[in-house]
XYZ file of C-alpha atoms in Angstrom:
184
model
C 7.623 233.649 -164.286
C 4.293 232.187 -165.190
C 3.700 228.685 -166.604
C 1.175 228.403 -169.373
C -0.561 225.174 -170.260
C -2.320 224.321 -173.451
C -5.838 223.082 -172.951
C -8.186 221.174 -175.207
C -11.895 220.816 -175.032
C -14.140 218.118 -176.386
C -17.103 218.605 -178.581
C -20.309 216.909 -177.473
C -19.698 214.234 -180.118
C -16.137 213.587 -178.826
C -17.378 213.420 -175.250
C -20.057 210.875 -176.216
C -17.435 208.763 -177.997
C -15.159 208.716 -174.931
C -18.062 207.666 -172.712
C -18.916 204.830 -175.102
C -15.309 203.626 -175.076
C -15.142 203.756 -171.285
C -18.281 201.639 -170.963
C -17.215 198.918 -173.409
C -13.426 198.802 -173.099
C -10.661 199.677 -170.723
C -10.936 203.342 -171.637
C -8.059 203.276 -174.110
C -8.320 204.752 -177.541
C -7.093 202.220 -180.057
C -5.266 203.548 -183.076
C -4.271 201.417 -186.050
C -0.658 200.176 -185.962
C 1.489 201.958 -188.544
C 2.439 199.839 -191.544
C 6.159 200.409 -190.866
C 5.849 198.839 -187.398
C 3.951 195.862 -188.797
C 6.700 195.400 -191.401
C 9.447 195.501 -188.740
C 7.603 192.925 -186.642
C 7.121 190.677 -189.685
C 10.839 190.856 -190.513
C 11.733 190.058 -186.895
C 9.436 187.014 -186.910
C 11.037 185.817 -190.172
C 14.524 186.303 -188.700
C 13.589 184.310 -185.587
C 12.080 181.533 -187.731
C 15.257 181.346 -189.861
C 17.436 181.067 -186.745
C 15.249 178.308 -185.345
C 15.451 176.444 -188.649
C 19.238 176.833 -188.768
C 19.550 175.506 -185.227
C 17.262 172.536 -185.898
C 19.040 171.733 -189.163
C 22.314 171.812 -187.215
C 21.018 169.176 -184.801
C 20.308 171.518 -181.882
C 17.336 170.665 -179.680
C 15.319 173.876 -179.341
C 14.118 172.709 -175.917
C 17.685 173.278 -174.648
C 17.482 176.997 -175.471
C 15.892 179.405 -172.979
C 12.375 180.447 -173.994
C 13.204 184.169 -173.895
C 16.052 183.613 -176.361
C 13.825 181.576 -178.667
C 11.193 184.318 -178.670
C 13.679 187.115 -179.348
C 15.853 185.047 -181.676
C 19.001 186.181 -179.903
C 21.011 185.491 -176.786
C 24.201 183.868 -175.576
C 22.948 180.316 -176.056
C 21.679 180.936 -179.581
C 24.854 182.775 -180.607
C 27.092 179.987 -179.262
C 25.039 177.256 -180.938
C 25.026 179.168 -184.250
C 28.770 179.709 -183.984
C 29.229 175.968 -183.400
C 27.091 175.003 -186.403
C 28.683 177.575 -188.690
C 32.236 176.686 -187.627
C 31.720 172.997 -188.398
C 30.040 173.887 -191.681
C 32.931 176.184 -192.613
C 35.491 173.474 -191.767
C 33.620 170.925 -193.875
C 33.477 173.433 -196.723
C 37.276 173.702 -196.783
C 39.396 171.404 -198.915
C 38.257 167.816 -198.584
C 40.991 166.304 -196.392
C 41.856 169.141 -194.032
C 38.327 170.475 -193.621
C 36.728 167.153 -192.752
C 39.597 166.290 -190.419
C 39.401 169.656 -188.711
C 35.625 169.317 -188.208
C 36.088 165.790 -186.832
C 38.851 166.979 -184.504
C 36.643 169.788 -183.229
C 33.836 167.319 -182.522
C 36.340 164.974 -180.843
C 37.570 167.810 -178.624
C 33.980 168.485 -177.569
C 33.497 164.787 -176.853
C 36.572 164.813 -174.582
C 35.448 167.944 -172.750
C 32.020 166.377 -172.165
C 33.700 163.144 -171.066
C 35.692 165.128 -168.475
C 32.452 166.817 -167.388
C 30.673 163.489 -166.924
C 33.553 162.037 -164.891
C 33.730 165.186 -162.734
C 29.957 165.067 -162.214
C 30.178 161.479 -160.970
C 33.093 162.367 -158.720
C 31.208 165.310 -157.203
C 27.826 163.533 -157.326
C 26.278 166.346 -159.316
C 24.269 166.608 -162.495
C 26.574 166.917 -165.513
C 24.929 170.180 -166.612
C 25.636 171.644 -163.160
C 29.330 170.936 -163.665
C 29.529 172.280 -167.213
C 26.621 172.896 -169.560
C 26.894 171.973 -173.225
C 26.890 175.569 -174.453
C 29.831 176.445 -172.210
C 31.620 173.282 -173.365
C 31.157 174.364 -176.991
C 32.497 177.820 -176.137
C 35.597 176.219 -174.636
C 36.100 174.085 -177.734
C 35.500 176.953 -180.157
C 37.977 179.201 -178.341
C 40.415 176.337 -177.635
C 40.783 177.650 -174.086
C 43.643 175.958 -172.223
C 44.435 178.130 -169.192
C 42.683 177.836 -165.857
C 42.235 181.608 -165.651
C 40.633 181.789 -169.120
C 38.320 178.885 -168.292
C 37.188 180.719 -165.161
C 36.602 183.877 -167.200
C 34.455 181.867 -169.614
C 32.305 180.800 -166.679
C 33.666 177.449 -165.474
C 32.995 177.513 -161.720
C 33.751 173.979 -160.588
C 36.417 172.537 -158.350
C 39.109 170.857 -160.414
C 39.048 173.182 -163.413
C 42.774 172.424 -163.743
C 41.820 168.962 -164.981
C 39.704 170.469 -167.741
C 42.571 172.740 -168.788
C 44.820 169.680 -168.961
C 42.279 167.712 -171.018
C 41.964 170.547 -173.553
C 45.737 171.101 -173.726
C 46.478 167.389 -174.240
C 43.674 166.957 -176.772
C 44.872 169.955 -178.809
C 48.416 168.584 -178.862
C 47.123 165.181 -179.976
C 44.458 166.305 -182.452
C 46.504 169.099 -184.033
C 50.125 167.871 -183.874
C 52.663 170.373 -185.155
C 49.982 172.940 -185.904
C 50.478 176.545 -184.940
C 48.156 178.358 -182.599
C 46.235 179.881 -185.521
C 45.204 176.395 -186.741
C 44.104 175.211 -183.338
């Protein structure tokens, strides 16, 4: 069993070119980027710019989004913020009375969750974002999570999570009286 290798040789002109490259650059041969790759990169940049615009138009401060997510245009924070914006927009696009009320109730539920967070932060003498960041709070509101176990699965890792479950449960009962689970 004998291994054969293919070999290539350089012409004097090719050898001279490689020496010139090595003296003036890092030794790499630079080839033009294919047009298809340039087109893909352009489309990705446009997609990222559209997401940033959507977030800004929705009132989201781009400084609150991790830099890596902003550069790639995707990530948990961006997806949650987009979901929040689109959900409120969809509610407001529903029939006048129910849609506006539902959007207001969703915003009120977020306000109550953040109010609980602020009170818990004072009680524990911690920064509010260390207790519950805004993106996680929006996830809780969007999913209408009421059980302690589900809150822990979402990522709530603070002592007294039972109080948050109670706040969400009570707020849902108050803001959506007589509504079935599918409405909440």
